[in-house]
Amino acid sequence: MTYLARVAAGPLALVGFFLHWTNGAGVLSGESYSGYDLVRLAGLLQRLDLPADKAATLYVVRGLLIVLPIAAAWLTLLAPAQRQHWAYATASGYVVIAAAVVAGVGFGLTGALVPAPGVALLLAAAVALLAPHVRHRGWRRSVV
């Protein structure tokens, strides 16, 4: 089971990046945004003449979002045999943290609704990465 979870986490996160995370509101209603679309949109906004702090925020957000598919690709490539590699641990941590942040922002904006498919797949990838580390200790106590 842990092997299957380890192998499935990378592809789940990679597909989740390209599926929609949210639907636009107001003027943009009916528009869906995936992680890829948000990276593209941040790139378009960087072309505007924005104050330095807002431009820097866009660079940071764009950089953090673009690392997600890179981490998912590393997980996909390293999962079958190289889980001891430092890049596997780094990519795993990044995907888990990114999924928590994306889900937190989504739940903060929409409330406790069913998440969009992309967010649901990111959460599934995070659960698959965390599942092998969760052990039920204390359920069986040895009697001495």
GROMACS .gro file of C-alpha atoms in nm:
model
  144
    1MET     CA    1   0.000   0.000   0.000
    2THR     CA    2   0.279   0.245   0.079
    3TYR     CA    3   0.443   0.173  -0.257
    4LEU     CA    4   0.118   0.247  -0.438
    5ALA     CA    5   0.069   0.571  -0.241
    6ARG     CA    6   0.428   0.675  -0.313
    7VAL     CA    7   0.394   0.607  -0.686
    8ALA     CA    8   0.052   0.777  -0.715
    9ALA     CA    9   0.140   1.100  -0.532
   10GLY     CA   10   0.347   1.260  -0.811
   11PRO     CA   11   0.100   1.203  -1.094
   12LEU     CA   12  -0.190   1.316  -0.872
   13ALA     CA   13  -0.014   1.644  -0.794
   14LEU     CA   14   0.089   1.694  -1.156
   15VAL     CA   15  -0.263   1.641  -1.292
   16GLY     CA   16  -0.405   1.850  -1.006
   17PHE     CA   17  -0.187   2.144  -1.113
   18PHE     CA   18  -0.348   2.153  -1.458
   19LEU     CA   19  -0.711   2.098  -1.350
   20HIS     CA   20  -0.908   2.397  -1.230
   21TRP     CA   21  -0.863   2.521  -0.873
   22THR     CA   22  -1.125   2.793  -0.869
   23ASN     CA   23  -1.386   2.972  -1.075
   24GLY     CA   24  -1.364   3.344  -1.131
   25ALA     CA   25  -1.606   3.585  -0.966
   26GLY     CA   26  -1.765   3.908  -1.084
   27VAL     CA   27  -1.644   4.011  -1.428
   28LEU     CA   28  -1.451   3.685  -1.457
   29SER     CA   29  -1.744   3.459  -1.362
   30GLY     CA   30  -1.748   3.144  -1.566
   31GLU     CA   31  -1.369   3.148  -1.603
   32SER     CA   32  -1.182   2.863  -1.440
   33TYR     CA   33  -0.827   2.895  -1.315
   34SER     CA   34  -0.577   2.616  -1.271
   35GLY     CA   35  -0.230   2.647  -1.124
   36TYR     CA   36  -0.100   2.686  -1.479
   37ASP     CA   37  -0.352   2.964  -1.552
   38LEU     CA   38  -0.257   3.146  -1.232
   39VAL     CA   39   0.112   3.136  -1.329
   40ARG     CA   40   0.023   3.277  -1.671
   41LEU     CA   41  -0.201   3.543  -1.519
   42ALA     CA   42   0.070   3.649  -1.275
   43GLY     CA   43   0.308   3.679  -1.571
   44LEU     CA   44   0.062   3.904  -1.753
   45LEU     CA   45   0.014   4.118  -1.442
   46GLN     CA   46   0.390   4.158  -1.410
   47ARG     CA   47   0.388   4.354  -1.737
   48LEU     CA   48   0.181   4.627  -1.573
   49ASP     CA   49   0.344   4.925  -1.408
   50LEU     CA   50   0.285   4.817  -1.048
   51PRO     CA   51   0.443   4.943  -0.727
   52ALA     CA   52   0.758   4.755  -0.626
   53ASP     CA   53   0.596   4.563  -0.340
   54LYS     CA   54   0.311   4.433  -0.555
   55ALA     CA   55   0.546   4.341  -0.838
   56ALA     CA   56   0.769   4.153  -0.593
   57THR     CA   57   0.465   3.970  -0.455
   58LEU     CA   58   0.371   3.859  -0.807
   59TYR     CA   59   0.725   3.728  -0.865
   60VAL     CA   60   0.713   3.531  -0.541
   61VAL     CA   61   0.366   3.387  -0.607
   62ARG     CA   62   0.458   3.297  -0.963
   63GLY     CA   63   0.780   3.132  -0.849
   64LEU     CA   64   0.610   2.933  -0.575
   65LEU     CA   65   0.338   2.812  -0.812
   66ILE     CA   66   0.580   2.710  -1.087
   67VAL     CA   67   0.775   2.491  -0.845
   68LEU     CA   68   0.468   2.274  -0.780
   69PRO     CA   69   0.470   2.085  -1.114
   70ILE     CA   70   0.849   2.058  -1.091
   71ALA     CA   71   0.817   1.896  -0.748
   72ALA     CA   72   0.541   1.668  -0.879
   73ALA     CA   73   0.762   1.561  -1.170
   74TRP     CA   74   1.047   1.484  -0.928
   75LEU     CA   75   0.810   1.277  -0.717
   76THR     CA   76   0.698   1.088  -1.025
   77LEU     CA   77   1.054   1.018  -1.137
   78LEU     CA   78   1.201   0.935  -0.797
   79ALA     CA   79   0.913   0.745  -0.636
   80PRO     CA   80   0.971   0.394  -0.767
   81ALA     CA   81   1.325   0.346  -0.641
   82GLN     CA   82   1.481   0.658  -0.500
   83ARG     CA   83   1.268   0.758  -0.203
   84GLN     CA   84   1.586   0.798   0.007
   85HIS     CA   85   1.707   1.075  -0.226
   86TRP     CA   86   1.709   1.425  -0.075
   87ALA     CA   87   1.508   1.560  -0.370
   88TYR     CA   88   1.225   1.317  -0.295
   89ALA     CA   89   1.194   1.441   0.063
   90THR     CA   90   1.215   1.805  -0.047
   91ALA     CA   91   0.956   1.760  -0.323
   92SER     CA   92   0.727   1.568  -0.087
   93GLY     CA   93   0.739   1.843   0.172
   94TYR     CA   94   0.677   2.109  -0.090
   95VAL     CA   95   0.372   1.930  -0.234
   96VAL     CA   96   0.224   1.874   0.113
   97ILE     CA   97   0.275   2.239   0.214
   98ALA     CA   98   0.148   2.370  -0.122
   99ALA     CA   99  -0.163   2.152  -0.101
  100ALA     CA  100  -0.232   2.277   0.251
  101VAL     CA  101  -0.192   2.641   0.145
  102VAL     CA  102  -0.404   2.605  -0.169
  103ALA     CA  103  -0.677   2.421   0.024
  104GLY     CA  104  -0.660   2.676   0.307
  105VAL     CA  105  -0.701   2.967   0.067
  106GLY     CA  106  -0.981   2.786  -0.116
  107PHE     CA  107  -1.169   2.700   0.200
  108GLY     CA  108  -1.111   3.052   0.331
  109LEU     CA  109  -1.269   3.204   0.020
  110THR     CA  110  -1.555   2.962  -0.040
  111GLY     CA  111  -1.617   2.802   0.298
  112ALA     CA  112  -1.644   2.433   0.364
  113LEU     CA  113  -1.751   2.331   0.016
  114VAL     CA  114  -1.631   2.041  -0.195
  115PRO     CA  115  -1.299   2.158  -0.339
  116ALA     CA  116  -1.240   2.199  -0.709
  117PRO     CA  117  -1.098   1.892  -0.886
  118GLY     CA  118  -0.743   2.030  -0.899
  119VAL     CA  119  -0.740   2.110  -0.529
  120ALA     CA  120  -0.893   1.771  -0.449
  121LEU     CA  121  -0.615   1.595  -0.642
  122LEU     CA  122  -0.348   1.805  -0.467
  123LEU     CA  123  -0.500   1.707  -0.132
  124ALA     CA  124  -0.508   1.342  -0.240
  125ALA     CA  125  -0.139   1.365  -0.331
  126ALA     CA  126  -0.061   1.516   0.010
  127VAL     CA  127  -0.255   1.240   0.186
  128ALA     CA  128  -0.073   0.978  -0.023
  129LEU     CA  129   0.260   1.130   0.079
  130LEU     CA  130   0.168   1.153   0.447
  131ALA     CA  131  -0.008   0.816   0.477
  132PRO     CA  132   0.307   0.602   0.506
  133HIS     CA  133   0.432   0.824   0.790
  134VAL     CA  134   0.119   0.799   1.002
  135ARG     CA  135   0.132   0.498   1.227
  136HIS     CA  136  -0.119   0.394   1.488
  137ARG     CA  137   0.107   0.355   1.783
  138GLY     CA  138  -0.044   0.274   2.114
  139TRP     CA  139  -0.334   0.073   1.977
  140ARG     CA  140  -0.167  -0.249   2.079
  141ARG     CA  141   0.010  -0.241   2.409
  142SER     CA  142   0.230  -0.526   2.497
  143VAL     CA  143   0.165  -0.670   2.838
  144VAL     CA  144   0.486  -0.723   3.032
   0.00000   0.00000   0.00000
